[in-house]
């Protein structure tokens, strides 16, 4: 049931304040005073946290949007756990028969819980003796059943082939996973409590960023006849660049590529001219000054920029050259990818409708890829 919406993708983008609330329900402990810190409770993991903390490595495994969600959560998991976190696209792990050890925790991220490549990688990791953790949306799905333990993201059924609300709920669950693993570390308590506060307020911030709908429709109108869109990000928002580009290409059928801004000079800079539209994610975090210098260098080559920045920064990021700014509310750095993806989801949606393509069933794609 699409309710008041024209398409499922549109409905699922707009219901993210509610799906995020459901994802967090019963899992955030507000605490009280210095003796009861604010923390998280993940029922499916509580008996396994000790084993996870002892693992030598955490390996994230997934495909498509689920892989991107894991990538968005990697920095905070590394920070709060102190454990090396590596990333695997499920098919690539299998193709290489990459090493997986008993001392590894392998985290399988899948909305449907039925993706063939992810399932195959799960069987492989189990055979190699790793602790297998699932992050799934579908209760009783194959991945939920075959993992040793896990967390349901509880985002509600997702119908649009392009994943939107599952992506933001997956990130929130993996940030909570990082908080749970790190919860025995006194030195990070203040940081962890700030993130819990950030999570509690996140649905409001997503509600705020959804107000950019009309602005994104105007932007889509400007981009309607383009051949390509590049998206530059780094740090927490490298994943946002990959996921924003994935949304644009899978539904609007426009070529789009997410680029790690730190790699700009190693190839992508050659593409920059006054015609190719480039979105740069430059919200406030530890990478902000580096992104400012990326923007300057793109300006110097007359790049046609769309800059996503924190509220109040529009004037400073677009002070030189031709540039359009999209201001988004600022949240805790590790939660910023949840806010930042929303305008790009809206852009992909409007581009698709304006270009006359099928939003909910893009050509050649399936919601759940159950064959290799
Ligand atoms: C569970 C109940 C929830 C109830 C809550 C009350 C289910 C599905 N969830 O939620 O209805 O309100 O207790 O305390 O009955 N699991 C995997 N792999 C996965 C995902 C989950 O093995 O990919 C396992 C977990 O380890 C856990 C079980 O499935 O044993 C349920 O997980 P989850 O729904 O996340 O647990 P709770 O949030 O505690
Ligand atoms: C398909 C979907 O390609 O599978 C994507 O169209 C999804 O939206 C990908 O990200 C992985 O699916 P899942 O269910 O394992 O998260």
XYZ file of C-alpha atoms in Angstrom, residues 2-366:
365
model
C 1.546 3.247 -1.216
C -0.848 5.425 0.784
C -0.620 9.049 -0.343
C 2.525 8.418 -2.372
C 2.932 7.779 -6.109
C 5.685 5.198 -5.721
C 7.067 2.840 -3.089
C 10.514 4.377 -3.318
C 9.038 7.799 -2.520
C 7.030 6.364 0.377
C 10.041 4.521 1.758
C 12.252 7.625 1.561
C 9.657 9.701 3.400
C 8.937 7.136 6.109
C 12.551 7.052 7.312
C 11.892 9.056 10.504
C 9.445 6.291 11.481
C 11.505 3.316 10.265
C 14.540 4.625 12.173
C 12.421 5.009 15.301
C 11.304 1.379 14.984
C 14.867 0.225 14.413
C 15.954 1.831 17.703
C 12.857 0.933 19.735
C 13.754 -0.814 22.990
C 17.444 -0.762 22.125
C 18.591 2.600 23.535
C 19.088 2.849 27.277
C 18.762 6.467 28.377
C 20.709 5.840 31.583
C 20.669 8.243 34.488
C 23.542 9.853 36.348
C 27.182 8.898 36.289
C 26.643 5.328 37.475
C 24.186 4.364 34.754
C 25.609 5.431 31.423
C 23.502 5.854 28.303
C 24.049 2.751 26.249
C 22.503 0.252 23.838
C 20.973 -3.183 24.256
C 20.997 -5.550 21.300
C 19.153 -8.639 22.510
C 20.467 -10.857 19.718
C 24.108 -10.095 20.522
C 24.381 -9.812 24.276
C 25.624 -13.368 24.762
C 28.195 -13.003 21.981
C 29.795 -9.628 22.716
C 32.694 -11.150 24.651
C 33.576 -13.422 21.741
C 33.305 -10.536 19.284
C 35.597 -8.368 21.447
C 38.202 -11.133 21.454
C 38.199 -11.540 17.667
C 41.305 -10.579 15.725
C 39.352 -8.973 12.911
C 35.802 -8.019 11.987
C 34.892 -8.639 8.337
C 31.837 -6.980 6.814
C 30.320 -8.954 3.944
C 27.450 -7.837 1.687
C 26.333 -6.718 -1.770
C 25.038 -3.456 -3.226
C 23.452 -1.047 -0.790
C 24.059 -3.381 2.160
C 27.798 -3.273 1.456
C 27.651 0.529 1.336
C 25.872 0.645 4.707
C 28.644 -1.454 6.233
C 31.255 0.852 4.694
C 29.516 3.854 6.292
C 29.724 2.193 9.702
C 33.309 0.980 9.434
C 35.042 4.079 10.871
C 33.016 4.151 14.088
C 33.331 0.398 14.550
C 37.108 0.665 14.221
C 37.194 3.621 16.597
C 35.046 2.092 19.336
C 36.237 -1.522 19.098
C 39.932 -1.012 18.316
C 39.603 -4.139 16.146
C 40.676 -4.014 12.469
C 37.596 -3.991 10.244
C 37.833 -5.216 6.663
C 35.273 -5.020 3.885
C 34.279 -7.780 1.474
C 31.867 -7.754 -1.436
C 30.351 -11.221 -1.065
C 30.986 -12.400 -4.622
C 34.589 -11.179 -4.525
C 35.346 -12.998 -1.274
C 34.029 -16.184 -2.856
C 35.812 -15.626 -6.195
C 39.142 -15.249 -4.383
C 38.370 -17.823 -1.706
C 39.823 -15.115 0.551
C 41.163 -16.106 3.960
C 38.618 -16.270 6.793
C 39.778 -17.593 10.182
C 38.324 -18.967 13.393
C 39.429 -15.778 15.145
C 37.336 -13.624 12.763
C 33.898 -12.199 13.346
C 32.142 -12.150 9.961
C 29.191 -9.750 9.773
C 26.690 -10.480 6.978
C 24.609 -7.479 5.980
C 21.521 -8.157 3.888
C 18.117 -6.505 3.704
C 16.370 -9.549 2.225
C 18.498 -12.162 3.953
C 18.302 -14.192 0.733
C 21.023 -12.797 -1.557
C 22.763 -15.783 -3.165
C 26.289 -14.355 -3.072
C 25.988 -13.343 0.586
C 24.567 -16.749 1.507
C 27.408 -18.526 -0.243
C 29.943 -16.355 1.579
C 28.146 -17.199 4.835
C 28.449 -20.934 4.245
C 32.122 -20.437 3.425
C 32.790 -18.396 6.585
C 30.973 -20.966 8.731
C 33.072 -23.776 7.268
C 36.167 -21.763 8.151
C 35.033 -21.475 11.752
C 34.336 -17.722 11.987
C 31.652 -16.346 14.316
C 28.904 -15.348 11.857
C 26.704 -12.358 12.732
C 23.691 -11.304 10.627
C 22.277 -7.820 10.122
C 18.999 -8.537 8.349
C 15.593 -6.978 7.787
C 13.659 -10.152 7.124
C 12.889 -12.310 10.153
C 13.372 -16.055 9.485
C 15.231 -15.342 6.228
C 18.037 -17.730 5.239
C 20.799 -15.406 6.477
C 18.956 -14.726 9.761
C 18.643 -18.488 10.299
C 22.128 -19.523 9.267
C 24.105 -16.901 11.207
C 25.118 -17.728 14.802
C 23.519 -14.540 16.090
C 22.536 -11.139 14.809
C 20.288 -8.113 14.826
C 17.065 -7.536 12.905
C 16.958 -3.974 11.629
C 13.136 -3.860 11.938
C 12.775 -1.263 9.160
C 9.518 -2.829 7.938
C 9.033 -4.474 4.536
C 10.822 -2.653 1.727
C 9.207 -2.888 -1.705
C 11.132 -0.500 -3.986
C 13.984 -2.335 -5.694
C 16.283 0.564 -4.799
C 16.943 0.200 -1.081
C 16.410 3.416 0.906
C 14.972 2.983 4.401
C 16.811 -0.312 4.885
C 20.106 1.506 4.188
C 19.607 4.081 6.933
C 18.372 1.453 9.404
C 21.334 -0.792 8.620
C 23.742 2.061 9.416
C 21.941 2.795 12.680
C 22.123 -0.882 13.697
C 25.820 -1.067 12.874
C 26.514 2.118 14.860
C 24.658 0.439 17.749
C 26.804 -2.654 17.168
C 29.918 -0.463 17.536
C 28.477 1.047 20.742
C 27.732 -2.422 22.142
C 31.199 -3.779 21.370
C 32.846 -0.664 22.835
C 30.613 -0.512 25.898
C 33.255 -1.975 28.234
C 35.730 0.815 27.450
C 35.691 3.654 29.991
C 37.821 6.013 27.912
C 35.200 6.261 25.140
C 32.176 6.675 27.417
C 31.605 10.381 26.717
C 31.869 9.770 22.991
C 29.467 6.826 23.194
C 26.919 8.802 25.209
C 27.043 11.638 22.671
C 26.273 9.096 19.942
C 23.329 7.681 21.935
C 21.982 11.254 22.252
C 22.534 11.677 18.514
C 20.593 8.487 17.801
C 17.678 9.630 19.968
C 17.419 12.855 17.955
C 18.159 11.310 14.542
C 14.528 10.804 13.403
C 13.948 14.557 13.947
C 17.005 15.424 11.904
C 15.883 13.112 9.094
C 12.442 14.771 9.198
C 14.232 18.113 8.792
C 16.369 16.992 5.845
C 13.294 15.565 4.064
C 12.117 19.180 3.707
C 14.670 19.462 0.890
C 12.276 17.480 -1.346
C 11.295 20.439 -3.556
C 14.870 21.686 -3.762
C 15.986 18.232 -4.924
C 13.209 18.188 -7.512
C 14.495 21.531 -8.872
C 18.001 20.134 -8.974
C 16.766 17.014 -10.793
C 15.140 19.294 -13.369
C 18.521 20.933 -13.984
C 20.259 17.566 -14.372
C 17.568 15.831 -16.404
C 19.518 15.702 -19.696
C 22.976 15.018 -18.295
C 24.944 11.914 -19.224
C 26.736 11.516 -15.942
C 27.042 12.664 -12.329
C 30.122 12.223 -10.151
C 29.792 12.148 -6.359
C 32.863 12.919 -4.225
C 33.063 11.937 -0.572
C 35.595 10.818 2.019
C 35.795 9.510 5.571
C 32.353 8.762 6.985
C 30.834 9.932 3.717
C 32.821 7.893 1.232
C 29.942 5.425 1.556
C 27.458 8.269 0.934
C 29.214 8.987 -2.375
C 29.021 5.319 -3.430
C 25.437 4.903 -2.285
C 24.251 8.238 -3.778
C 25.777 7.255 -7.123
C 24.259 3.762 -6.891
C 20.787 5.262 -6.314
C 21.137 7.604 -9.303
C 22.362 4.921 -11.690
C 20.004 2.123 -10.671
C 16.750 4.048 -10.919
C 17.314 7.091 -13.152
C 19.528 5.098 -15.555
C 22.039 7.977 -15.654
C 25.690 7.049 -15.305
C 26.950 7.997 -11.879
C 30.093 7.194 -9.982
C 31.000 7.603 -6.343
C 34.587 8.711 -5.888
C 36.818 8.745 -2.831
C 37.920 12.400 -2.777
C 41.399 11.408 -1.621
C 41.845 9.667 -4.980
C 40.855 12.744 -7.007
C 44.322 13.472 -8.321
C 44.911 9.861 -9.264
C 42.568 9.894 -12.243
C 39.124 11.467 -11.719
C 40.470 15.036 -12.004
C 41.008 14.408 -15.731
C 37.213 14.284 -16.192
C 36.576 17.716 -14.690
C 35.388 20.445 -17.056
C 32.652 23.113 -17.082
C 29.978 20.625 -18.200
C 30.170 17.520 -16.019
C 28.085 17.899 -12.853
C 29.921 16.926 -9.662
C 28.358 16.567 -6.223
C 30.802 17.054 -3.340
C 29.895 16.026 0.189
C 31.518 18.492 2.576
C 29.600 18.413 5.823
C 31.451 19.259 9.061
C 33.679 16.524 10.437
C 37.398 15.805 10.735
C 37.668 15.738 6.904
C 36.038 19.145 6.345
C 39.174 21.156 5.636
C 40.383 18.526 3.172
C 37.052 18.692 1.367
C 37.292 22.496 1.276
C 40.561 22.173 -0.557
C 39.024 19.608 -2.960
C 36.269 22.146 -3.696
C 38.860 24.847 -4.394
C 40.767 22.590 -6.752
C 37.576 21.650 -8.598
C 36.646 25.350 -8.833
C 40.089 26.084 -10.257
C 39.241 23.664 -13.103
C 35.846 25.323 -13.583
C 34.007 22.269 -12.260
C 30.211 22.423 -12.157
C 29.676 21.773 -8.472
C 26.818 20.856 -6.206
C 28.122 20.965 -2.632
C 26.375 19.285 0.271
C 27.366 21.174 3.427
C 26.282 21.697 7.018
C 23.686 24.348 7.895
C 25.243 27.802 7.712
C 28.163 26.803 5.472
C 26.567 27.484 2.072
C 28.132 30.930 1.674
C 31.639 29.780 2.539
C 31.663 26.653 0.359
C 30.262 28.414 -2.682
C 32.142 31.686 -2.326
C 34.135 31.185 -5.508
C 33.122 29.773 -8.880
C 29.766 28.377 -9.988
C 28.291 26.231 -7.280
C 24.984 25.137 -5.862
C 24.841 24.378 -2.147
C 22.569 21.932 -0.339
C 22.495 22.597 3.410
C 21.788 19.672 5.721
C 21.459 19.520 9.523
C 24.633 18.573 11.350
C 24.622 15.465 13.549
C 27.305 13.324 15.246
C 29.947 12.531 12.605
C 29.198 8.782 12.518
C 25.475 9.453 12.004
C 25.956 12.092 9.299
C 25.776 9.444 6.499
C 22.154 8.757 7.547
C 21.238 12.425 7.038
C 23.410 12.984 3.959
C 22.033 10.128 1.876
C 18.463 11.478 2.060
C 18.878 14.399 -0.419
C 20.613 12.016 -2.833
C 17.764 9.488 -2.522
C 15.328 12.317 -3.287
C 17.447 13.459 -6.222
C 17.558 9.933 -7.693
C 13.806 9.600 -7.217
C 12.927 12.887 -8.934
C 15.425 12.355 -11.750
C 13.801 9.019 -12.489
C 10.263 10.361 -12.539
C 11.283 13.343 -14.680
C 13.166 11.110 -17.101
C 10.111 8.875 -17.362
C 11.591 5.634 -16.028
C 10.123 3.006 -13.729
C 11.091 3.998 -10.172
C 10.073 0.889 -8.290
C 11.102 -1.697 -10.898
C 14.215 -0.465 -12.721
C 14.903 -2.373 -15.918
C 16.985 -5.555 -15.531
C 17.120 -5.362 -11.707
C 15.483 -7.482 -8.998
